[in-house]
Amino acid sequence: MTRALTVLTAAAMLLPVPAFAAGTTSYGAAQLNYKVLPSVHAQVVPNYASSFGPQGGLGSGSTPAAGSGAVLDGGTVDFGNVVVGYQYLYKYAAQVSVQTNDNAGFVVYAEGATNLNGSNPVPTPSTFPIFQTLYWLVSNTGNTPFTPAQSFLLTAGNPIAGGAGGIDYSGVGGKPSAGSVVWSYPTSGNVSEGFDYQLRLPGMLPTSQFNVYVVYTVIGN
Amino acid sequence: MRRSNIAALVALAVLAVLAVFSQADALQSVRATKYVTITILVTPSPAPMGFLPNRTRHPAPLPATDVAFAGLLDDPYSGPRQIASASQSAWDVAPGGGAMIAQVQPTPVPVQFVAKADPNAQYLQVTLNTSQLNAPYGTSVYTCAFQIYTFYGLASYALNDYGYGTTNSGTGTFPIENYPTTSYLSWSVPDFSSTYTAYWNSGSPGEKVWTGTENQAQTHCVNLSLVVPNVLAPGTYTATIQYNLLVN
């Protein structure tokens, strides 16, 4: 629950008022109270640094390269071709920028709008769990495909347009689950945080093209 | 004297040549490699327990200003409405009728990959039964944490393992650490033995897990045993084990 940021300002106003009696002037004081509502603005930029893209696949016999959907400062976090049973790191996958006047700060959540949707060819079943397949970690030059990371969770909310339009949390308490927090910031400001993604592909993953939307939600404290 | 020296040198040379051939015979090449990555979630230690006298303690009363402030924190719009004008309109009406949540959802991030078949799957496969170990402090055992399948059709083979990234003179992190520190994570293959062995953490060539004959396909469970020391901070850790299928 967000508390409104309340600013109490005392302003003395000395205003001439119509004279009630001829030849007299009355003066009064008024206390002006007003509330500045918290505002939160946020942007997410995929592939936010020039050296973005996948690495890893150690032991698979192939070197990963970003797919055609990945472009600098936009597009898709496109791992390209990856081999079942191996681990990958996608550098500079997404950068979240937040601007808020909320002195109590904010929390950023990130969830999979759906599980991994398979296509081309459509596997059976057509989806594969995002949990413990796609992971996130804060960007760091020392990250590897084996650096400790947190798994993305499947949302309990209602994906809009398959996730392309975000997630509707109105039926699940209005916000994402507590386990999907990726970033907490304790005060107001204009700040950014970058994230790498990891793929840990289990051996039972079917061969197919998989897609998913990761939805970030920023909530003021 | 000189003859005996020559004889010794010749014997030494013969031994060296024999050693080279012997070593060549033992050499095995890595046919396939897999990395098993396990997330370990160390949960906080229970709070220390003790016995205290049963005293009823009353908190000191808050000053009146603190009470009023605490009330405002609970409900910023409580208290009597104040009138600022002769028209009797309230000035402190909560916008929207209640406390507002500042929430925003930027454009979602599309993620995509094309999963290709594993060319090494015919030789070496790992199936994780649990990729996250929930670990309290102390020792925990995880039965059949993962299974490994091995096969080779052209010669006998061996399966080796060691902690990924470890060396014979490096430093490591929990749980596998690095030699000379003993790994906190141990393994056993119950099909062969119930004895747990701390993971090898001084790099290649590692330790033998099992061997197989030509055309022998086999799948075995790997049990894990993890010790979480009391001094370890709660959090998420990762163990990565490298498995190599060596063939002649």
Coordinates of C-alpha atoms in Angstrom, one line a residue:
Chain A
M1 CA 0.0 0.0 0.0
T2 CA 1.5 3.3 -0.9
R3 CA 1.1 6.2 1.3
A4 CA 0.6 9.5 -0.3
L5 CA 3.5 11.8 0.1
T6 CA 2.2 14.6 2.2
V7 CA 3.7 17.9 2.3
L8 CA 2.4 20.4 4.8
T9 CA 3.2 23.9 4.1
A10 CA 2.1 26.8 6.2
A11 CA 1.5 29.9 4.2
A12 CA 0.5 33.1 5.8
M13 CA -1.8 35.1 3.6
L14 CA -2.6 38.6 4.2
L15 CA -5.4 39.5 2.0
P16 CA -7.5 42.6 2.1
V17 CA -11.1 41.7 2.3
P18 CA -14.1 43.9 1.6
A19 CA -14.8 46.2 4.3
F20 CA -17.8 45.2 6.3
A21 CA -18.0 48.5 7.9
A22 CA -17.2 51.7 6.2
G23 CA -13.7 52.9 6.9
T24 CA -12.3 49.5 8.4
T25 CA -10.0 46.9 6.9
S26 CA -9.9 43.3 8.2
Y27 CA -6.9 41.0 7.9
G28 CA -6.8 37.2 8.4
A29 CA -4.5 34.3 8.2
A30 CA -5.0 31.0 6.4
Q31 CA -3.1 27.8 6.6
L32 CA -2.7 26.2 3.2
N33 CA -2.3 22.5 3.3
Y34 CA -1.7 20.4 0.1
K35 CA -0.6 16.9 -0.8
V36 CA 1.9 16.1 -3.5
L37 CA 1.0 12.7 -4.9
P38 CA 3.7 10.2 -5.5
S39 CA 4.5 9.6 -9.1
V40 CA 6.5 6.8 -10.6
H41 CA 7.7 6.6 -14.1
A42 CA 9.7 3.8 -15.6
Q43 CA 11.1 2.5 -18.8
V44 CA 12.7 -0.8 -19.8
V45 CA 15.3 -0.9 -22.6
P46 CA 16.2 -4.4 -23.9
N47 CA 19.8 -4.9 -25.2
Y48 CA 20.9 -1.7 -23.5
A49 CA 24.6 -1.9 -24.1
S50 CA 26.6 -2.4 -27.2
S51 CA 28.1 -5.7 -26.1
F52 CA 24.7 -7.3 -25.5
G53 CA 24.0 -10.9 -26.5
P54 CA 24.4 -14.5 -25.5
Q55 CA 27.5 -16.4 -24.5
G56 CA 28.1 -19.8 -23.1
G57 CA 26.9 -23.2 -24.3
L58 CA 30.2 -24.6 -23.1
G59 CA 30.5 -28.2 -24.2
S60 CA 27.7 -28.0 -26.8
G61 CA 30.0 -27.6 -29.7
S62 CA 28.5 -24.4 -30.9
T63 CA 29.0 -20.7 -30.1
P64 CA 25.9 -18.7 -29.5
A65 CA 25.1 -15.5 -31.4
A66 CA 22.2 -13.1 -30.9
G67 CA 19.2 -13.7 -33.1
S68 CA 18.0 -11.2 -35.7
G69 CA 15.4 -9.8 -33.2
A70 CA 18.0 -8.3 -31.0
V71 CA 19.0 -4.7 -31.7
L72 CA 20.8 -2.2 -29.6
D73 CA 18.5 -0.3 -27.2
G74 CA 15.4 -2.3 -28.3
G75 CA 14.0 -5.3 -30.0
T76 CA 14.0 -8.8 -28.5
V77 CA 16.3 -10.5 -26.0
D78 CA 17.0 -13.0 -28.7
F79 CA 19.4 -15.8 -27.6
G80 CA 19.4 -17.2 -31.2
N81 CA 20.2 -20.9 -31.5
V82 CA 20.9 -22.6 -28.3
V83 CA 21.5 -26.3 -27.5
V84 CA 19.3 -28.3 -25.2
G85 CA 21.1 -29.3 -22.0
Y86 CA 23.4 -26.4 -21.8
Q87 CA 23.6 -23.0 -20.0
Y88 CA 23.7 -19.5 -21.5
L89 CA 24.2 -16.0 -20.3
Y90 CA 22.6 -13.0 -22.1
K91 CA 24.6 -9.9 -21.4
Y92 CA 22.8 -6.6 -20.9
A93 CA 19.4 -8.0 -21.5
A94 CA 17.3 -5.2 -20.0
Q95 CA 17.8 -2.0 -18.2
V96 CA 15.1 -0.6 -15.9
S97 CA 15.0 3.1 -15.3
V98 CA 12.8 4.6 -12.7
Q99 CA 11.9 8.2 -11.8
T100 CA 10.0 8.9 -8.6
N101 CA 9.4 11.6 -6.1
D102 CA 8.4 9.0 -3.5
N103 CA 10.7 9.4 -0.6
A104 CA 10.0 5.9 0.5
G105 CA 11.4 4.5 -2.8
F106 CA 10.0 1.8 -4.9
V107 CA 10.0 -1.9 -5.7
V108 CA 10.5 -3.4 -9.2
Y109 CA 8.9 -6.8 -9.9
A110 CA 9.5 -9.0 -13.0
E111 CA 7.5 -12.0 -14.0
G112 CA 6.9 -14.2 -17.0
A113 CA 3.6 -13.3 -18.5
T114 CA 3.3 -16.9 -19.6
N115 CA 5.3 -20.0 -19.7
L116 CA 7.7 -20.5 -22.6
N117 CA 5.5 -20.7 -25.7
G118 CA 6.8 -23.2 -28.3
S119 CA 6.4 -22.8 -32.0
N120 CA 8.0 -23.8 -35.2
P121 CA 7.5 -26.7 -34.6
V122 CA 4.8 -26.6 -32.0
P123 CA 5.9 -29.1 -29.3
T124 CA 3.6 -31.3 -27.2
P125 CA 2.8 -29.8 -24.8
S126 CA 3.1 -26.4 -26.5
T127 CA 4.5 -24.7 -23.4
F128 CA 7.5 -25.3 -21.2
P129 CA 7.9 -23.9 -17.6
I130 CA 9.7 -20.6 -17.4
F131 CA 10.5 -21.4 -13.8
Q132 CA 14.0 -22.8 -13.5
T133 CA 14.6 -22.3 -17.2
L134 CA 14.9 -18.5 -17.6
Y135 CA 16.8 -16.7 -14.8
W136 CA 17.8 -13.1 -14.1
L137 CA 20.8 -11.5 -12.4
V138 CA 22.1 -8.0 -12.0
S139 CA 24.5 -7.1 -14.8
N140 CA 28.1 -7.5 -13.9
T141 CA 31.1 -7.9 -16.2
G142 CA 32.1 -11.0 -14.3
N143 CA 28.8 -12.8 -14.8
T144 CA 29.0 -16.2 -16.5
P145 CA 26.4 -18.8 -17.5
F146 CA 27.0 -20.4 -14.0
T147 CA 26.8 -17.3 -11.8
P148 CA 24.1 -17.6 -9.2
A149 CA 20.8 -16.2 -10.5
Q150 CA 17.1 -16.1 -9.6
S151 CA 14.5 -17.8 -11.7
F152 CA 11.7 -15.8 -13.3
L153 CA 8.3 -16.9 -12.0
L154 CA 5.2 -17.4 -13.9
T155 CA 2.7 -14.7 -13.1
A156 CA -0.5 -15.4 -11.2
G157 CA -2.0 -12.4 -12.9
N158 CA -3.8 -12.3 -16.2
P159 CA -1.5 -11.7 -19.2
I160 CA -2.8 -9.1 -21.7
A161 CA -2.5 -10.0 -25.3
G162 CA -0.2 -12.9 -24.3
G163 CA 2.0 -10.6 -22.3
A164 CA 2.6 -8.1 -25.0
G165 CA 0.3 -5.7 -23.3
G166 CA 1.5 -6.5 -19.8
I167 CA -0.2 -8.3 -16.9
D168 CA -3.4 -7.4 -15.2
Y169 CA -3.0 -8.0 -11.5
S170 CA -6.5 -6.8 -10.5
G171 CA -7.6 -10.3 -9.7
V172 CA -4.6 -11.2 -7.5
G173 CA -4.4 -8.3 -5.1
G174 CA -3.2 -5.6 -7.4
K175 CA 0.4 -6.5 -7.6
P176 CA 2.9 -9.2 -8.5
S177 CA 3.9 -11.9 -6.0
A178 CA 6.5 -11.0 -3.4
G179 CA 8.9 -13.6 -4.8
S180 CA 9.2 -11.8 -8.1
V181 CA 11.0 -8.7 -6.7
V182 CA 14.1 -7.9 -8.7
W183 CA 15.1 -4.5 -7.3
S184 CA 14.2 -2.4 -4.3
Y185 CA 15.2 1.2 -4.0
P186 CA 14.8 3.0 -0.6
T187 CA 14.3 6.6 -1.7
S188 CA 13.3 9.0 -4.4
G189 CA 15.4 9.6 -7.5
N190 CA 16.1 9.0 -11.1
V191 CA 18.0 5.7 -11.2
S192 CA 18.7 2.7 -13.4
E193 CA 19.6 -1.0 -13.0
G194 CA 20.7 -3.4 -15.6
F195 CA 20.0 -7.1 -15.8
D196 CA 21.5 -10.1 -17.5
Y197 CA 19.4 -13.2 -18.3
Q198 CA 20.4 -16.8 -18.0
L199 CA 19.0 -19.8 -19.8
R200 CA 19.5 -23.2 -18.2
L201 CA 18.1 -25.6 -20.7
P202 CA 17.2 -29.0 -19.3
G203 CA 17.7 -32.1 -21.4
M204 CA 13.9 -32.7 -21.7
L205 CA 13.3 -29.4 -23.4
P206 CA 11.8 -30.1 -26.8
T207 CA 13.5 -28.6 -29.9
S208 CA 11.4 -25.6 -30.9
Q209 CA 11.4 -21.9 -31.0
F210 CA 10.3 -20.5 -27.7
N211 CA 9.0 -17.0 -26.8
V212 CA 7.9 -15.3 -23.6
Y213 CA 7.3 -11.7 -22.4
V214 CA 9.0 -10.6 -19.2
V215 CA 6.8 -7.9 -17.6
Y216 CA 8.3 -5.4 -15.2
T217 CA 6.1 -3.6 -12.7
V218 CA 7.3 -0.7 -10.6
I219 CA 5.4 0.2 -7.4
G220 CA 6.1 3.1 -5.1
N221 CA 6.5 2.2 -1.5
Chain B
M1 CA 82.8 -47.5 -13.4
R2 CA 82.2 -45.9 -16.7
R3 CA 80.5 -49.0 -18.1
S4 CA 78.1 -49.1 -15.1
N5 CA 77.2 -45.4 -15.7
I6 CA 76.4 -46.1 -19.3
A7 CA 74.3 -49.1 -18.3
A8 CA 72.4 -47.0 -15.8
L9 CA 71.7 -44.3 -18.4
V10 CA 70.5 -46.9 -20.9
A11 CA 68.2 -48.4 -18.3
L12 CA 66.9 -45.0 -17.4
A13 CA 66.1 -44.3 -21.1
V14 CA 64.3 -47.6 -21.5
L15 CA 62.2 -46.8 -18.4
A16 CA 61.4 -43.4 -19.8
V17 CA 60.3 -44.8 -23.1
L18 CA 58.2 -47.4 -21.3
A19 CA 56.6 -44.8 -19.2
V20 CA 55.6 -42.7 -22.2
F21 CA 54.0 -45.7 -23.9
S22 CA 52.2 -46.6 -20.7
Q23 CA 50.9 -43.1 -20.3
A24 CA 49.7 -43.0 -23.9
D25 CA 47.8 -46.2 -23.3
A26 CA 46.0 -44.6 -20.4
L27 CA 45.2 -41.4 -22.2
Q28 CA 41.5 -40.8 -22.8
S29 CA 39.8 -38.1 -24.7
V30 CA 36.8 -36.2 -23.6
R31 CA 33.9 -37.3 -25.8
A32 CA 31.1 -35.2 -24.2
T33 CA 30.8 -32.7 -21.3
K34 CA 27.8 -31.6 -19.3
Y35 CA 27.5 -29.0 -16.6
V36 CA 25.1 -29.6 -13.7
T37 CA 24.1 -26.3 -12.2
I38 CA 22.2 -26.5 -8.9
T39 CA 20.8 -23.5 -7.0
I40 CA 21.1 -23.7 -3.3
L41 CA 18.8 -21.6 -1.2
V42 CA 20.2 -21.3 2.3
T43 CA 17.4 -20.4 4.7
P44 CA 18.0 -18.3 7.8
S45 CA 19.1 -20.0 10.9
P46 CA 16.4 -20.3 13.6
A47 CA 16.6 -17.5 16.2
P48 CA 18.5 -18.4 19.3
M49 CA 16.3 -19.5 22.1
G50 CA 16.6 -18.7 25.8
F51 CA 14.5 -18.4 29.0
L52 CA 13.6 -15.0 30.4
P53 CA 11.7 -14.1 33.5
N54 CA 8.0 -13.8 32.9
R55 CA 7.7 -10.1 33.4
T56 CA 4.8 -8.1 32.0
R57 CA 6.3 -5.1 30.3
H58 CA 4.3 -2.1 29.4
P59 CA 5.7 0.1 26.7
A60 CA 6.2 3.7 27.7
P61 CA 3.3 5.9 26.6
L62 CA 4.0 7.9 23.5
P63 CA 4.0 11.6 23.7
A64 CA 0.8 13.2 22.4
T65 CA 2.5 14.4 19.2
D66 CA 3.9 11.0 18.4
V67 CA 0.4 9.5 18.9
A68 CA -1.1 12.0 16.5
F69 CA 1.7 11.4 14.0
A70 CA 1.3 7.6 14.2
G71 CA -2.4 8.1 13.6
L72 CA -1.7 10.1 10.5
L73 CA 0.6 7.3 9.3
D74 CA -2.3 4.8 9.6
D75 CA -4.8 7.1 8.0
P76 CA -3.5 10.3 6.5
Y77 CA -7.1 11.6 6.0
S78 CA -8.4 11.1 9.5
G79 CA -9.4 13.9 11.8
P80 CA -12.0 16.6 11.4
R81 CA -12.3 18.3 8.1
Q82 CA -11.4 21.9 8.1
I83 CA -13.2 24.6 6.4
A84 CA -11.3 27.1 4.4
S85 CA -14.0 29.2 2.9
A86 CA -17.4 30.5 3.6
S87 CA -18.8 28.1 1.0
Q88 CA -18.3 25.2 3.5
S89 CA -16.2 23.2 1.0
A90 CA -13.7 20.7 2.5
W91 CA -10.0 21.3 1.7
D92 CA -8.4 18.0 2.5
V93 CA -10.3 15.7 0.3
A94 CA -8.2 12.7 -0.6
P95 CA -7.7 12.6 -4.4
G96 CA -9.4 9.6 -5.9
G97 CA -11.2 8.9 -2.6
G98 CA -8.4 7.0 -0.9
A99 CA -4.7 6.3 -0.7
M100 CA -3.2 5.9 -4.2
I101 CA -0.7 3.3 -5.4
A102 CA 1.8 4.7 -7.7
Q103 CA 2.3 1.8 -10.1
V104 CA 3.6 1.6 -13.6
Q105 CA 4.3 -1.2 -16.1
P106 CA 6.8 -0.3 -18.8
T107 CA 6.7 -2.1 -22.2
P108 CA 7.3 -5.8 -21.6
V109 CA 10.5 -7.4 -22.7
P110 CA 10.2 -10.1 -25.4
V111 CA 12.5 -13.0 -25.0
Q112 CA 13.2 -15.6 -27.6
F113 CA 15.4 -18.6 -28.3
V114 CA 15.5 -21.5 -30.7
A115 CA 16.3 -24.8 -28.9
K116 CA 18.4 -27.2 -31.0
A117 CA 19.0 -30.9 -30.4
D118 CA 22.0 -31.8 -28.3
P119 CA 24.6 -33.6 -30.4
N120 CA 26.0 -35.2 -27.3
A121 CA 22.8 -36.6 -26.0
Q122 CA 23.5 -40.0 -27.3
Y123 CA 26.6 -40.2 -25.0
L124 CA 25.8 -38.1 -22.0
Q125 CA 22.6 -36.8 -20.5
V126 CA 21.8 -35.2 -17.2
T127 CA 18.3 -35.0 -15.9
L128 CA 17.8 -32.7 -13.0
N129 CA 15.1 -33.8 -10.6
T130 CA 15.5 -30.7 -8.5
S131 CA 17.4 -27.7 -9.7
Q132 CA 17.0 -25.9 -6.4
L133 CA 18.0 -27.3 -3.0
N134 CA 16.4 -25.7 0.0
A135 CA 19.1 -26.0 2.6
P136 CA 18.8 -25.4 6.3
Y137 CA 21.9 -25.1 8.4
G138 CA 23.6 -28.4 9.1
T139 CA 23.6 -31.5 6.9
S140 CA 20.9 -32.3 4.4
V141 CA 20.6 -35.2 2.0
Y142 CA 18.9 -35.0 -1.4
T143 CA 18.0 -38.4 -2.8
C144 CA 18.4 -38.7 -6.6
A145 CA 18.9 -35.0 -7.1
F146 CA 19.7 -35.8 -10.7
Q147 CA 20.3 -38.8 -13.0
I148 CA 23.1 -39.3 -15.5
Y149 CA 22.9 -41.4 -18.6
T150 CA 26.1 -42.6 -20.3
F151 CA 26.8 -44.6 -23.4
Y152 CA 29.6 -45.1 -26.0
G153 CA 29.5 -47.6 -28.8
L154 CA 33.2 -47.7 -30.0
A155 CA 35.1 -48.3 -26.8
S156 CA 35.0 -48.5 -23.1
Y157 CA 34.5 -45.3 -21.3
A158 CA 34.6 -43.5 -17.9
L159 CA 32.6 -40.7 -16.4
N160 CA 34.6 -38.2 -14.4
D161 CA 33.5 -35.2 -12.4
Y162 CA 34.9 -32.1 -10.7
G163 CA 33.8 -28.7 -9.5
Y164 CA 33.6 -26.4 -12.5
G165 CA 36.2 -23.7 -12.4
T166 CA 38.3 -25.3 -9.7
T167 CA 42.0 -25.6 -9.9
N168 CA 44.8 -27.2 -7.9
S169 CA 45.8 -23.8 -6.5
G170 CA 42.8 -21.5 -6.6
T171 CA 40.1 -20.2 -4.5
G172 CA 36.5 -21.2 -4.5
T173 CA 33.1 -20.3 -3.1
F174 CA 30.4 -22.2 -1.2
P175 CA 29.6 -25.0 -1.6
I176 CA 32.3 -26.7 -3.7
E177 CA 35.1 -24.3 -2.7
N178 CA 38.5 -25.1 -4.0
Y179 CA 41.3 -27.4 -2.9
P180 CA 42.7 -27.6 -0.2
T181 CA 39.3 -26.6 1.3
T182 CA 37.0 -29.6 1.2
S183 CA 33.8 -29.3 -0.7
Y184 CA 30.6 -28.9 1.4
L185 CA 28.7 -30.8 -1.3
S186 CA 29.2 -34.5 -1.6
W187 CA 27.8 -37.2 -3.9
S188 CA 27.1 -40.9 -4.0
V189 CA 25.7 -43.2 -6.6
P190 CA 23.5 -45.5 -4.6
D191 CA 23.6 -48.2 -7.4
F192 CA 27.3 -48.6 -6.6
S193 CA 27.8 -47.4 -3.1
S194 CA 26.1 -45.5 -0.2
T195 CA 29.3 -43.7 0.7
Y196 CA 29.4 -40.0 0.1
T197 CA 32.4 -38.4 -1.5
A198 CA 33.1 -34.7 -1.3
Y199 CA 33.2 -33.3 -4.8
W200 CA 36.6 -33.1 -6.4
N201 CA 37.6 -29.4 -6.4
S202 CA 41.1 -29.2 -7.7
G203 CA 40.2 -29.2 -11.4
S204 CA 40.9 -31.7 -14.2
P205 CA 41.0 -34.6 -14.5
G206 CA 38.7 -35.0 -11.5
E207 CA 37.4 -38.1 -10.0
K208 CA 35.9 -41.3 -11.4
V209 CA 32.2 -41.6 -11.0
W210 CA 31.7 -44.9 -12.9
T211 CA 33.0 -46.8 -15.9
G212 CA 31.3 -48.6 -18.8
T213 CA 32.1 -51.1 -21.3
E214 CA 31.7 -50.7 -25.1
N215 CA 28.0 -50.4 -26.0
Q216 CA 27.0 -50.3 -22.3
A217 CA 24.2 -47.8 -21.7
Q218 CA 23.5 -47.0 -18.1
T219 CA 21.5 -44.5 -16.1
H220 CA 22.1 -43.9 -12.4
C221 CA 20.8 -41.6 -9.7
V222 CA 23.2 -39.2 -7.9
N223 CA 22.4 -38.5 -4.3
L224 CA 23.7 -35.3 -2.8
S225 CA 24.7 -34.4 0.7
L226 CA 25.2 -30.8 1.7
V227 CA 26.6 -29.2 4.8
V228 CA 25.7 -25.6 5.5
P229 CA 28.0 -24.2 8.1
N230 CA 26.5 -21.9 10.7
V231 CA 28.7 -19.0 9.7
L232 CA 27.3 -18.9 6.2
A233 CA 25.0 -16.0 5.4
P234 CA 21.5 -16.9 4.2
G235 CA 21.1 -16.5 0.4
T236 CA 21.3 -18.1 -3.0
Y237 CA 24.4 -20.0 -4.0
T238 CA 25.2 -22.1 -7.0
A239 CA 27.1 -25.4 -7.4
T240 CA 28.3 -26.2 -10.9
I241 CA 29.7 -29.6 -11.5
Q242 CA 31.4 -30.6 -14.7
Y243 CA 30.9 -34.2 -15.9
N244 CA 33.2 -35.5 -18.6
L245 CA 32.7 -38.7 -20.6
L246 CA 36.2 -40.0 -21.3
V247 CA 36.8 -42.6 -24.0
N248 CA 39.8 -44.5 -25.2

